[in-house]
Structure formats: structure tokens, C-alpha cells
mmCIF file of C-alpha atoms and ligand atoms in Angstrom:
data_model
loop_
_atom_site.group_PDB
_atom_site.id
_atom_site.type_symbol
_atom_site.label_atom_id
_atom_site.label_comp_id
_atom_site.label_asym_id
_atom_site.label_seq_id
_atom_site.Cartn_x
_atom_site.Cartn_y
_atom_site.Cartn_z
ATOM 1 C CA SER A 1 73.917 67.236 105.092
ATOM 2 C CA LEU A 2 76.879 67.657 106.879
ATOM 3 C CA SER A 3 77.377 70.865 109.554
ATOM 4 C CA CYS A 4 81.292 70.404 110.422
ATOM 5 C CA PRO A 5 83.818 72.349 108.953
ATOM 6 C CA VAL A 6 86.116 70.370 106.285
ATOM 7 C CA GLY A 7 89.767 70.956 105.106
ATOM 8 C CA ILE A 8 90.643 69.616 102.107
ATOM 9 C CA ALA A 9 94.407 69.484 101.210
ATOM 10 C CA ASP A 10 95.193 71.270 98.167
ATOM 11 C CA ASP A 11 91.885 72.390 97.575
ATOM 12 C CA THR A 12 91.323 76.066 99.001
ATOM 13 C CA GLU A 13 87.807 76.373 97.289
ATOM 14 C CA GLY A 14 86.626 73.264 98.984
ATOM 15 C CA SER A 15 87.803 73.893 102.199
ATOM 16 C CA ASP A 16 86.158 75.822 105.510
ATOM 17 C CA PHE A 17 89.473 76.455 106.842
ATOM 18 C CA ILE A 18 93.347 75.825 106.090
ATOM 19 C CA PHE A 19 96.363 74.074 107.918
ATOM 20 C CA PRO A 20 98.932 77.159 108.124
ATOM 21 C CA ALA A 21 102.801 76.157 109.270
ATOM 22 C CA ILE A 22 103.125 77.555 112.456
ATOM 23 C CA ILE A 23 106.031 78.107 114.489
ATOM 24 C CA ASP A 24 104.880 78.372 118.343
ATOM 25 C CA ARG A 25 106.429 80.492 121.055
ATOM 26 C CA ASN A 26 103.823 80.428 123.415
ATOM 27 C CA PRO A 27 102.209 82.898 123.617
ATOM 28 C CA VAL A 28 103.685 84.173 120.511
ATOM 29 C CA MET A 29 102.209 82.280 117.722
ATOM 30 C CA ILE A 30 102.953 82.533 114.024
ATOM 31 C CA ALA A 31 101.197 80.994 111.230
ATOM 32 C CA ILE A 32 101.797 80.966 107.533
ATOM 33 C CA SER A 33 100.060 80.137 104.551
ATOM 34 C CA SER A 34 100.287 80.184 100.782
ATOM 35 C CA SER A 35 96.906 79.965 100.254
ATOM 36 C CA SER A 36 97.197 76.232 99.205
ATOM 37 C CA GLU A 37 99.992 77.433 96.367
ATOM 38 C CA SER A 38 102.830 75.405 97.757
ATOM 39 C CA PRO A 39 103.319 73.571 101.095
ATOM 40 C CA ALA A 40 106.943 73.288 100.152
ATOM 41 C CA LEU A 41 107.231 76.699 100.394
ATOM 42 C CA THR A 42 105.363 77.110 103.645
ATOM 43 C CA ARG A 43 107.661 74.960 105.013
ATOM 44 C CA TYR A 44 110.595 76.558 103.912
ATOM 45 C CA LEU A 45 109.716 79.861 104.905
ATOM 46 C CA ARG A 46 108.540 78.298 108.466
ATOM 47 C CA ASN A 47 111.905 76.795 108.883
ATOM 48 C CA GLN A 48 113.900 79.942 107.750
ATOM 49 C CA LEU A 49 111.518 82.353 110.623
ATOM 50 C CA ASP A 50 112.025 79.274 112.960
ATOM 51 C CA SER A 51 116.043 79.576 113.034
ATOM 52 C CA LEU A 52 115.653 83.438 112.898
ATOM 53 C CA LEU A 53 113.615 83.521 116.125
ATOM 54 C CA PRO A 54 115.007 83.312 119.948
ATOM 55 C CA SER A 55 113.857 80.314 121.513
ATOM 56 C CA ARG A 56 113.244 82.198 124.719
ATOM 57 C CA ILE A 57 110.776 84.261 123.379
ATOM 58 C CA PRO A 58 108.155 82.728 126.147
ATOM 59 C CA GLN A 59 110.070 83.960 128.962
ATOM 60 C CA LEU A 60 110.143 87.900 127.259
ATOM 61 C CA ALA A 61 106.554 87.687 126.644
ATOM 62 C CA GLN A 62 106.313 87.015 130.240
ATOM 63 C CA PHE A 63 108.669 89.477 131.631
ATOM 64 C CA VAL A 64 107.365 92.256 129.279
ATOM 65 C CA SER A 65 103.603 91.220 130.559
ATOM 66 C CA SER A 66 104.508 91.745 133.947
ATOM 67 C CA LEU A 67 106.057 95.011 133.112
ATOM 68 C CA ARG A 68 102.927 96.156 131.303
ATOM 69 C CA LYS A 69 100.719 95.724 134.262
ATOM 70 C CA SER A 70 102.797 97.884 136.503
ATOM 71 C CA ILE A 71 103.056 100.361 133.756
ATOM 72 C CA ARG A 72 99.291 100.542 132.823
ATOM 73 C CA SER A 73 98.337 101.194 136.549
ATOM 74 C CA ARG A 74 101.451 103.941 137.039
ATOM 75 C CA ILE A 75 100.742 105.984 133.626
ATOM 76 C CA ASP A 76 97.490 106.898 132.244
ATOM 77 C CA ASN A 77 98.647 109.454 129.207
ATOM 78 C CA SER A 78 98.976 106.545 126.187
ATOM 79 C CA GLN A 79 101.389 108.382 124.032
ATOM 80 C CA LYS A 80 103.573 108.817 127.343
ATOM 81 C CA ARG A 81 103.280 104.853 127.714
ATOM 82 C CA GLN A 82 104.365 104.386 124.177
ATOM 83 C CA ARG A 83 107.167 106.360 124.212
ATOM 84 C CA LEU A 84 108.294 104.414 127.499
ATOM 85 C CA TRP A 85 107.634 101.505 125.682
ATOM 86 C CA ARG A 86 109.734 102.348 122.664
ATOM 87 C CA ALA A 87 112.595 103.164 125.210
ATOM 88 C CA LEU A 88 112.409 99.766 126.883
ATOM 89 C CA MET A 89 112.241 97.549 123.751
ATOM 90 C CA SER A 90 115.006 99.470 122.373
ATOM 91 C CA SER A 91 117.161 98.912 125.882
ATOM 92 C CA ALA A 92 119.353 96.158 126.560
ATOM 93 C CA MET A 93 116.309 94.367 128.211
ATOM 94 C CA PRO A 94 115.225 92.444 125.403
ATOM 95 C CA ASN A 95 118.394 90.951 124.850
ATOM 96 C CA LEU A 96 119.077 90.084 128.512
ATOM 97 C CA VAL A 97 116.064 88.249 128.614
ATOM 98 C CA LEU A 98 116.527 86.150 125.816
ATOM 99 C CA ALA A 99 120.126 85.667 127.358
ATOM 100 C CA GLY A 100 118.443 84.033 130.514
ATOM 101 C CA LYS A 101 119.834 87.111 132.531
ATOM 102 C CA ILE A 102 116.528 88.221 134.128
ATOM 103 C CA GLU A 103 117.820 89.850 137.310
ATOM 104 C CA GLN A 104 119.907 92.024 134.919
ATOM 105 C CA ALA A 105 117.019 92.719 132.684
ATOM 106 C CA LYS A 106 115.055 93.947 135.741
ATOM 107 C CA GLN A 107 117.847 96.280 136.641
ATOM 108 C CA VAL A 108 117.660 97.662 133.096
ATOM 109 C CA SER A 109 114.253 98.186 132.841
ATOM 110 C CA ASP A 110 113.742 99.857 136.306
ATOM 111 C CA GLU A 111 116.338 102.449 135.204
ATOM 112 C CA VAL A 112 114.647 102.958 132.010
ATOM 113 C CA ILE A 113 111.397 103.661 133.858
ATOM 114 C CA GLN A 114 113.127 105.705 136.335
ATOM 115 C CA ASN A 115 114.540 107.923 133.507
ATOM 116 C CA ASP A 116 111.183 108.264 131.979
ATOM 117 C CA SER A 117 109.462 109.511 134.887
ATOM 118 C CA GLU A 118 112.195 112.150 135.703
ATOM 119 C CA ASN A 119 111.835 113.271 132.439
ATOM 120 C CA LYS A 120 108.246 114.811 132.838
ATOM 121 C CA ASP A 121 107.915 117.182 130.014
ATOM 122 C CA LEU A 122 106.475 115.137 126.635
ATOM 123 C CA GLN A 123 109.698 115.920 125.076
ATOM 124 C CA GLY A 124 110.030 113.862 121.528
ATOM 125 C CA GLU A 125 113.158 112.616 119.800
ATOM 126 C CA VAL A 126 115.126 113.093 116.397
ATOM 127 C CA PHE A 127 116.529 110.216 114.515
ATOM 128 C CA LEU A 128 119.005 111.260 111.726
ATOM 129 C CA VAL A 129 119.043 108.335 110.002
ATOM 130 C CA GLY A 130 121.462 106.943 106.981
ATOM 131 C CA ALA A 131 119.382 105.366 104.308
ATOM 132 C CA GLY A 132 122.305 104.410 102.083
ATOM 133 C CA PRO A 133 122.652 104.850 98.376
ATOM 134 C CA GLY A 134 119.490 102.962 97.348
ATOM 135 C CA ASP A 135 119.593 99.431 97.715
ATOM 136 C CA PRO A 136 117.428 98.915 101.097
ATOM 137 C CA GLU A 137 119.328 95.588 102.160
ATOM 138 C CA LEU A 138 122.201 97.905 102.679
ATOM 139 C CA LEU A 139 120.315 99.752 105.353
ATOM 140 C CA THR A 140 121.797 99.004 109.013
ATOM 141 C CA LEU A 141 119.617 96.577 111.416
ATOM 142 C CA LYS A 142 119.510 99.997 113.502
ATOM 143 C CA ALA A 143 118.558 102.434 110.571
ATOM 144 C CA VAL A 144 115.511 99.871 109.998
ATOM 145 C CA ARG A 145 114.325 99.687 113.675
ATOM 146 C CA LEU A 146 114.327 103.279 114.187
ATOM 147 C CA ILE A 147 112.466 103.941 110.745
ATOM 148 C CA GLN A 148 109.801 101.897 112.010
ATOM 149 C CA GLN A 149 109.538 103.705 115.479
ATOM 150 C CA ALA A 150 108.681 107.213 113.875
ATOM 151 C CA ASP A 151 105.513 109.016 113.907
ATOM 152 C CA VAL A 152 106.870 111.675 111.313
ATOM 153 C CA VAL A 153 109.317 111.481 108.628
ATOM 154 C CA PHE A 154 111.205 113.950 106.543
ATOM 155 C CA TYR A 155 112.900 112.855 103.418
ATOM 156 C CA ASP A 156 115.034 113.601 100.627
ATOM 157 C CA ARG A 157 115.100 113.034 96.753
ATOM 158 C CA LEU A 158 117.904 110.491 97.457
ATOM 159 C CA VAL A 159 116.093 108.581 99.428
ATOM 160 C CA SER A 160 114.520 105.426 97.724
ATOM 161 C CA PRO A 161 110.566 104.634 97.362
ATOM 162 C CA ALA A 162 111.887 100.930 98.627
ATOM 163 C CA ILE A 163 113.460 102.517 101.606
ATOM 164 C CA LEU A 164 110.338 104.499 102.893
ATOM 165 C CA GLU A 165 108.223 101.194 102.600
ATOM 166 C CA TYR A 166 109.971 100.490 106.115
ATOM 167 C CA CYS A 167 108.335 103.430 107.649
ATOM 168 C CA SER A 168 105.048 102.751 110.048
ATOM 169 C CA ALA A 169 101.892 102.786 107.945
ATOM 170 C CA LYS A 170 100.405 105.470 110.410
ATOM 171 C CA ALA A 171 103.472 107.772 109.985
ATOM 172 C CA GLU A 172 103.078 111.253 108.486
ATOM 173 C CA MET A 173 105.486 111.344 105.185
ATOM 174 C CA HIS A 174 106.986 114.849 104.214
ATOM 175 C CA TYR A 175 108.988 115.585 101.178
ATOM 176 C CA VAL A 176 111.869 118.076 101.782
ATOM 177 C CA GLY A 177 113.664 118.233 98.780
ATOM 178 C CA LYS A 178 116.006 119.315 97.147
ATOM 179 C CA ALA A 179 117.389 118.544 93.530
ATOM 180 C CA MET A 180 120.159 121.410 92.888
ATOM 181 C CA SER A 181 117.804 123.957 91.878
ATOM 182 C CA ASP A 182 114.640 123.339 93.277
ATOM 183 C CA HIS A 183 114.763 123.227 97.398
ATOM 184 C CA ALA A 184 111.569 122.038 98.580
ATOM 185 C CA VAL A 185 111.946 123.386 102.017
ATOM 186 C CA PRO A 186 114.831 125.798 102.516
ATOM 187 C CA GLN A 187 117.769 124.209 104.848
ATOM 188 C CA GLU A 188 116.431 126.336 107.718
ATOM 189 C CA GLY A 189 113.063 125.391 107.243
ATOM 190 C CA ILE A 190 114.177 121.890 107.751
ATOM 191 C CA ASN A 191 115.999 122.404 110.839
ATOM 192 C CA GLN A 192 113.152 124.526 112.391
ATOM 193 C CA LEU A 193 110.567 121.605 111.477
ATOM 194 C CA LEU A 194 112.758 118.693 112.899
ATOM 195 C CA VAL A 195 112.661 120.981 116.439
ATOM 196 C CA ASP A 196 108.888 121.437 116.380
ATOM 197 C CA HIS A 197 107.967 118.606 115.626
ATOM 198 C CA ALA A 198 110.104 116.877 118.630
ATOM 199 C CA LYS A 199 108.802 119.739 120.901
ATOM 200 C CA LEU A 200 105.454 118.219 120.270
ATOM 201 C CA GLY A 201 106.704 115.028 121.582
ATOM 202 C CA LYS A 202 106.954 113.232 118.363
ATOM 203 C CA THR A 203 109.230 110.813 117.432
ATOM 204 C CA VAL A 204 110.976 112.282 114.080
ATOM 205 C CA LEU A 205 112.764 110.650 111.856
ATOM 206 C CA ARG A 206 115.426 112.504 109.246
ATOM 207 C CA LEU A 207 115.981 110.182 106.652
ATOM 208 C CA LYS A 208 118.847 111.189 104.212
ATOM 209 C CA GLY A 209 120.722 109.230 101.427
ATOM 210 C CA GLY A 210 123.817 107.856 102.009
ATOM 211 C CA ASP A 211 125.848 108.708 105.175
ATOM 212 C CA PRO A 212 124.090 111.664 106.829
ATOM 213 C CA PHE A 213 127.776 113.088 107.681
ATOM 214 C CA ILE A 214 129.117 112.813 104.437
ATOM 215 C CA PHE A 215 128.209 115.869 102.304
ATOM 216 C CA GLY A 216 124.621 115.824 103.521
ATOM 217 C CA ARG A 217 124.154 118.940 105.846
ATOM 218 C CA GLY A 218 123.382 116.593 108.403
ATOM 219 C CA GLY A 219 125.589 118.156 110.711
ATOM 220 C CA GLU A 220 123.689 121.322 110.461
ATOM 221 C CA GLU A 221 120.613 120.139 110.815
ATOM 222 C CA ILE A 222 121.020 118.710 114.158
ATOM 223 C CA GLU A 223 123.213 121.923 115.516
ATOM 224 C CA GLN A 224 119.840 123.366 116.680
ATOM 225 C CA LEU A 225 118.460 120.353 118.339
ATOM 226 C CA ALA A 226 121.696 120.444 120.478
ATOM 227 C CA GLU A 227 120.922 124.149 120.979
ATOM 228 C CA GLU A 228 117.621 123.454 122.375
ATOM 229 C CA ASN A 229 118.632 120.223 124.305
ATOM 230 C CA ILE A 230 116.283 118.051 122.122
ATOM 231 C CA PRO A 231 117.286 114.581 122.374
ATOM 232 C CA PHE A 232 118.805 112.886 119.213
ATOM 233 C CA GLN A 233 120.267 109.816 117.947
ATOM 234 C CA VAL A 234 122.932 110.149 114.732
ATOM 235 C CA VAL A 235 122.898 106.468 112.303
ATOM 236 C CA PRO A 236 125.574 106.298 109.620
ATOM 237 C CA GLY A 237 124.355 104.950 106.388
ATOM 238 C CA ILE A 238 126.369 103.486 103.350
ATOM 239 C CA THR A 239 127.878 106.570 101.887
ATOM 240 C CA ALA A 240 127.563 106.722 97.776
ATOM 241 C CA ALA A 241 131.710 106.160 97.658
ATOM 242 C CA SER A 242 131.315 102.626 99.073
ATOM 243 C CA GLY A 243 128.197 101.583 97.857
ATOM 244 C CA CYS A 244 129.473 102.827 94.170
ATOM 245 C CA SER A 245 132.677 101.163 94.759
ATOM 246 C CA SER A 246 131.420 97.794 95.808
ATOM 247 C CA TYR A 247 128.503 97.468 93.080
ATOM 248 C CA SER A 248 130.735 98.697 90.271
ATOM 249 C CA GLY A 249 133.901 96.402 91.177
ATOM 250 C CA ILE A 250 135.996 99.182 91.717
ATOM 251 C CA PRO A 251 137.810 99.048 95.091
ATOM 252 C CA LEU A 252 138.601 102.676 96.384
ATOM 253 C CA THR A 253 141.987 101.432 97.534
ATOM 254 C CA HIS A 254 144.337 98.635 96.601
ATOM 255 C CA ARG A 255 147.870 97.843 96.895
ATOM 256 C CA ASP A 256 148.709 98.147 93.466
ATOM 257 C CA TYR A 257 146.799 101.299 92.294
ATOM 258 C CA ALA A 258 145.939 103.465 95.314
ATOM 259 C CA GLN A 259 146.771 103.956 99.275
ATOM 260 C CA SER A 260 144.494 106.840 99.871
ATOM 261 C CA VAL A 261 140.909 107.913 98.769
ATOM 262 C CA ARG A 262 139.556 111.438 98.942
ATOM 263 C CA PHE A 263 136.032 112.522 98.607
ATOM 264 C CA VAL A 264 135.510 115.966 97.434
ATOM 265 C CA THR A 265 132.570 117.857 96.524
ATOM 266 C CA GLY A 266 132.030 119.034 92.967
ATOM 267 C CA HIS A 267 129.403 121.406 93.610
ATOM 268 C CA LEU A 268 129.790 124.257 91.056
ATOM 269 C CA LYS A 269 129.412 128.279 92.401
ATOM 270 C CA ASP A 270 129.569 130.517 89.787
ATOM 271 C CA GLY A 271 130.264 127.726 87.191
ATOM 272 C CA THR A 272 133.592 126.789 88.894
ATOM 273 C CA ALA A 273 134.611 124.404 91.630
ATOM 274 C CA ASN A 274 137.272 125.912 94.029
ATOM 275 C CA LEU A 275 139.237 123.078 95.095
ATOM 276 C CA PRO A 276 142.535 122.519 96.248
ATOM 277 C CA TRP A 277 143.787 121.184 92.727
ATOM 278 C CA ASN A 278 147.375 120.451 93.542
ATOM 279 C CA GLU A 279 146.411 118.000 96.533
ATOM 280 C CA LEU A 280 143.860 116.232 94.047
ATOM 281 C CA ILE A 281 146.576 115.225 91.927
ATOM 282 C CA HIS A 282 148.830 112.882 94.025
ATOM 283 C CA PRO A 283 149.738 109.637 92.662
ATOM 284 C CA GLN A 284 148.386 106.830 94.017
ATOM 285 C CA GLN A 285 145.125 108.428 95.387
ATOM 286 C CA THR A 286 141.597 107.686 94.511
ATOM 287 C CA LEU A 287 139.426 110.942 94.044
ATOM 288 C CA VAL A 288 135.899 110.646 94.635
ATOM 289 C CA ILE A 289 133.507 113.351 93.477
ATOM 290 C CA TYR A 290 130.208 113.819 94.956
ATOM 291 C CA MET A 291 127.143 116.114 93.113
ATOM 292 C CA GLY A 292 129.733 116.580 89.897
ATOM 293 C CA LEU A 293 128.236 115.782 87.109
ATOM 294 C CA THR A 294 127.723 119.210 85.569
ATOM 295 C CA GLY A 295 131.029 120.298 87.132
ATOM 296 C CA ILE A 296 132.970 117.009 85.365
ATOM 297 C CA ARG A 297 134.280 118.294 82.394
ATOM 298 C CA HIS A 298 135.679 121.545 84.295
ATOM 299 C CA ILE A 299 137.243 119.550 86.708
ATOM 300 C CA SER A 300 138.900 117.236 84.487
ATOM 301 C CA GLN A 301 140.394 120.150 82.428
ATOM 302 C CA GLU A 302 141.586 121.218 85.737
ATOM 303 C CA LEU A 303 143.262 118.092 87.154
ATOM 304 C CA ILE A 304 144.977 118.238 83.374
ATOM 305 C CA LYS A 305 145.997 121.638 83.655
ATOM 306 C CA HIS A 306 147.680 121.033 87.133
ATOM 307 C CA GLY A 307 149.679 118.278 85.931
ATOM 308 C CA MET A 308 147.256 114.831 86.450
ATOM 309 C CA SER A 309 147.756 112.266 83.055
ATOM 310 C CA ALA A 310 145.006 113.071 80.241
ATOM 311 C CA ASP A 311 144.641 109.350 80.229
ATOM 312 C CA THR A 312 143.869 108.773 84.034
ATOM 313 C CA PRO A 313 140.631 106.468 83.933
ATOM 314 C CA ILE A 314 137.328 107.857 85.238
ATOM 315 C CA ALA A 315 134.253 106.369 86.292
ATOM 316 C CA LEU A 316 130.727 107.713 86.451
ATOM 317 C CA ILE A 317 128.231 105.458 88.314
ATOM 318 C CA GLU A 318 124.564 106.543 87.715
ATOM 319 C CA LYS A 319 121.979 105.753 90.339
ATOM 320 C CA GLY A 320 124.768 103.204 92.058
ATOM 321 C CA THR A 321 123.464 100.219 93.936
ATOM 322 C CA GLN A 322 119.713 100.333 92.440
ATOM 323 C CA PRO A 323 117.924 98.213 89.688
ATOM 324 C CA GLU A 324 118.934 101.006 87.112
ATOM 325 C CA GLN A 325 122.648 101.465 88.206
ATOM 326 C CA LYS A 326 125.069 101.933 85.025
ATOM 327 C CA VAL A 327 128.936 102.644 84.895
ATOM 328 C CA TYR A 328 130.537 104.522 82.388
ATOM 329 C CA THR A 329 134.365 104.286 82.306
ATOM 330 C CA SER A 330 136.899 106.586 80.079
ATOM 331 C CA THR A 331 139.976 109.036 80.692
ATOM 332 C CA LEU A 332 140.054 112.425 81.869
ATOM 333 C CA ASN A 333 140.594 113.475 78.178
ATOM 334 C CA ASP A 334 137.383 111.793 76.712
ATOM 335 C CA ILE A 335 134.807 111.896 79.693
ATOM 336 C CA SER A 336 133.230 115.375 78.105
ATOM 337 C CA ASN A 337 132.205 113.125 74.923
ATOM 338 C CA ILE A 338 130.930 110.417 77.466
ATOM 339 C CA ILE A 339 128.796 112.969 79.069
ATOM 340 C CA ALA A 340 127.700 114.486 75.756
ATOM 341 C CA ASN A 341 126.689 111.284 74.241
ATOM 342 C CA ASN A 342 124.551 109.720 76.900
ATOM 343 C CA LYS A 343 121.872 110.516 78.767
ATOM 344 C CA ILE A 344 122.986 110.305 82.083
ATOM 345 C CA SER A 345 120.939 111.399 85.356
ATOM 346 C CA ALA A 346 121.215 112.039 88.827
ATOM 347 C CA PRO A 347 122.373 110.641 91.247
ATOM 348 C CA THR A 348 126.101 110.031 89.795
ATOM 349 C CA LEU A 349 129.110 109.562 91.443
ATOM 350 C CA THR A 350 132.496 110.090 89.800
ATOM 351 C CA ILE A 351 135.426 108.127 90.704
ATOM 352 C CA ILE A 352 139.261 109.302 89.376
ATOM 353 C CA GLY A 353 142.353 106.992 89.426
ATOM 354 C CA ASN A 354 144.204 103.594 88.361
ATOM 355 C CA VAL A 355 141.719 101.570 90.668
ATOM 356 C CA VAL A 356 139.083 102.516 87.936
ATOM 357 C CA LYS A 357 141.474 99.763 85.595
ATOM 358 C CA LEU A 358 140.019 97.101 87.870
ATOM 359 C CA HIS A 359 136.231 97.639 86.817
ATOM 360 C CA ASP A 360 136.273 94.826 83.763
ATOM 361 C CA LYS A 361 137.800 92.590 85.825
ATOM 362 C CA LEU A 362 135.867 92.804 89.244
ATOM 363 C CA ASN A 363 132.323 94.038 87.880
ATOM 364 C CA TRP A 364 130.458 91.391 89.336
ATOM 365 C CA GLN A 365 126.881 93.455 88.615
ATOM 366 C CA LYS A 366 126.171 92.612 84.940
HETATM 367 N N1 SAH B 401 125.255 111.865 102.062
HETATM 368 C C1 SAH B 401 124.967 111.395 100.856
HETATM 369 C C2 SAH B 401 125.867 112.372 99.421
HETATM 370 C C3 SAH B 401 124.742 113.327 99.523
HETATM 371 S S1 SAH B 401 125.323 114.438 97.984
HETATM 372 C C4 SAH B 401 126.006 110.253 100.800
HETATM 373 O O1 SAH B 401 126.586 109.785 102.088
HETATM 374 O O2 SAH B 401 125.894 109.337 100.060
HETATM 375 C C5 SAH B 401 124.550 113.913 96.957
HETATM 376 C C6 SAH B 401 125.643 112.850 95.912
HETATM 377 O O3 SAH B 401 125.723 111.848 96.520
HETATM 378 C C7 SAH B 401 125.006 113.418 94.746
HETATM 379 O O4 SAH B 401 125.117 114.242 93.811
HETATM 380 C C8 SAH B 401 125.659 112.075 93.977
HETATM 381 O O5 SAH B 401 127.236 112.470 93.351
HETATM 382 C C9 SAH B 401 126.339 111.011 95.256
HETATM 383 N N2 SAH B 401 124.945 110.059 95.330
HETATM 384 C C10 SAH B 401 124.229 109.786 96.355
HETATM 385 N N3 SAH B 401 123.731 108.564 95.978
HETATM 386 C C11 SAH B 401 124.073 108.167 94.868
HETATM 387 C C12 SAH B 401 123.566 106.682 94.295
HETATM 388 N N4 SAH B 401 123.023 106.106 94.614
HETATM 389 N N5 SAH B 401 124.509 106.689 92.932
HETATM 390 C C13 SAH B 401 125.390 107.662 92.508
HETATM 391 N N6 SAH B 401 125.591 108.720 93.235
HETATM 392 C C14 SAH B 401 124.915 109.176 94.440
#
């Protein structure tokens, strides 16, 4: 009997080993296998990845490996080392090495190491990151990078599960609310949680739907961090208005219909929205209403009362950019019927103005 391992093409069962397609950037090696399902697919993926990966990875590996030795001998706390590595890898160093600028890369990493050693207390950092309206491909590259680095994550109802998948499997995940009437954690509580975790030396991710600085209270959440000198970064996200506009084929401005656009919140206090109605009825202006589904009837009536034409087009975009996205179009006068006759659920964004007429022609997400 044979005692040597065999590999048979197209026969995983009969084989002791397989030949994966490989990408070789010594010492980095990537192997891809489709478990013999399709060598053509493995080759395709190999070529895709190969073209994405910089060719100077070997130089980067060498650079990082020599740094590693000196860092290991200087810092024995592993959490501190991890934090320093995060700082190094998100500095300009990797790109400089990949561009062949080794001297500059050394300078940059020396500076990062120097800064780190001056900052002796184990202080964490908070990333306030916009997760966009739902489609994970609308995340920025920076958002993805910071999401992957977090030790602790605080996320909202509006952040889609597909986006949470990008968090590290080791990250501690906390849901902090909020549907309009059900505040899982009150606002002051969230602000404090961010502060407390950063003080423990953690890398804290505050993930918010859309853009954190548009109707998201993102500003409030970092005020306390600023007061307590805790370092933070803010990453913009695609706001619901942009996402819903693109994915419904309703441009927010258009030379024929609107030269300006206005974002307002339709959040109701005491059953009424207190909005500057006269400013909202300008012709050639698109209105985008956030948080307004329950108030949309009231808002349409007020707009008509203040002089906006009753047949002004209006669109409701439900779960914009998500696989379940639905777009309802109507007029100010008839929108109540649409809401009464359909089960429309949050989140929903409202667009009012003549640009809505373009939906029929430009809707590419059928
Ligand atoms: N910071 C967020 C907005 C928070 S307010 C942003 O920039 O998008 C929450 C409101 O945003 C919701 O009530 C809804 O009106 C709107 N919204 C958020 N995501 C949405 C989505 N995927 N589809 C439709 N509307 C959305």
C-alpha cells in the first residue's frame, strides 16, 4: 500500500490535500480554495485580490517586523502595544513604505512612538462613525477601518445588521436604542458610557445611522468627551437624504426644478411640528423631512395652508437603500390616503418638491 499523500484534481474525497490558488507576497501568503467546486472561480478571485494588493507588501512586512522587535523590548504591557500598533498602522507609515519612501516612513513611525510614550496614562479613544442609511457598501473606507478596530461598540436601531458584521468578533456589542417612544438608554446615559469606557483605555465605537452630525445628536454625544479631554474622531456617513435620493432616482437639486434643498426634522412635540412654514414654501426648493412619518399629514396641511400648491409632488421612501426599500409617490393633498392605505414602517424619509417628478424616469432600483 502507498504511504504517500495524494492529491487528485476534481476529487476532494479521494485526496489527502488540495492545491489552492495562491498569492505570494513573501512572507505574506494568501491561499484560496473553493473546495474543488470551481477552479475557474478560485482563479478569478485570485486575480481580483492580486490586483488589489500592493506589490511592496514584502517591504512593508520587513519594515513592520523590525519595528516589532524594538517595540516588544520597550513596552511589556500588551494592551499598550496593541494601541501603539493601531496608531502606527493608521498613520501614514504603511502607505509611505508601499510608496518606497522608507526614510519618511521611519520618521513618521518614530513620531508616533514618541507621542505614544509621552501619553503615559492608558487613555482610550472614541470613534463617532456614520454608518449610512443601510446598504453596507455605502460605508466609507475609514468607517470600515475604525469599525474593525473597536473593542466596545454602542449602536443604534438604525444601524443595519449587515454593518455590525464588520465589527471584530471579539468586540463587546451594546444596543443603545432608540425608537421614538422607547429609549433603551437615555441620552445622558450614552454620553456617560462613552466617557467611562474610554477612561478604561478601550477603543470605543459609537455607530450611528446616516451621518452622525445630521439629526443624530452626534454633537451632544461628543461634547462631554471634549470637556474631559478624551480623544475622539468623527467619520461622516451618507445621510438618509443622500441615500434615499440616489436609490429612488430623485435628485435633490436639478436645474429645472430646484436650486436649493432644505433638511428639516418633522419630529412632533405635543402633536404639532413647530416649523418656519413661510421659509419652507419657497418655490424651487426641495424639502427633505426626517423623522416625519407620524407628522406628515399635519406637515402637508400646514404647507398647503401657508401657500404651497396642493398638487406639489411628495415621495415617502421607506427603508431607503435597504433590500426592502419602497417608494410611494403622491401629492401634498393625497398623501394622507397613501399613509392610511399602506403599512409603512420606519425609517421613512419624505421628499417634497417638483424633483419628485423625476422618480418615474430615473428610478433604477426596480
Ligand atoms: N443621522 C441620520 C438621521 C437620524 S434621524 C442620517 O443622517 O440619516 C432618523 C430619521 O432618519 C428617520 O426617522 C428617517 O426619517 C431617516 N432615515 C434614516 N435612515 C433611513 C433609511 N434607511 N430610509 C429612510 N429614512 C431613513
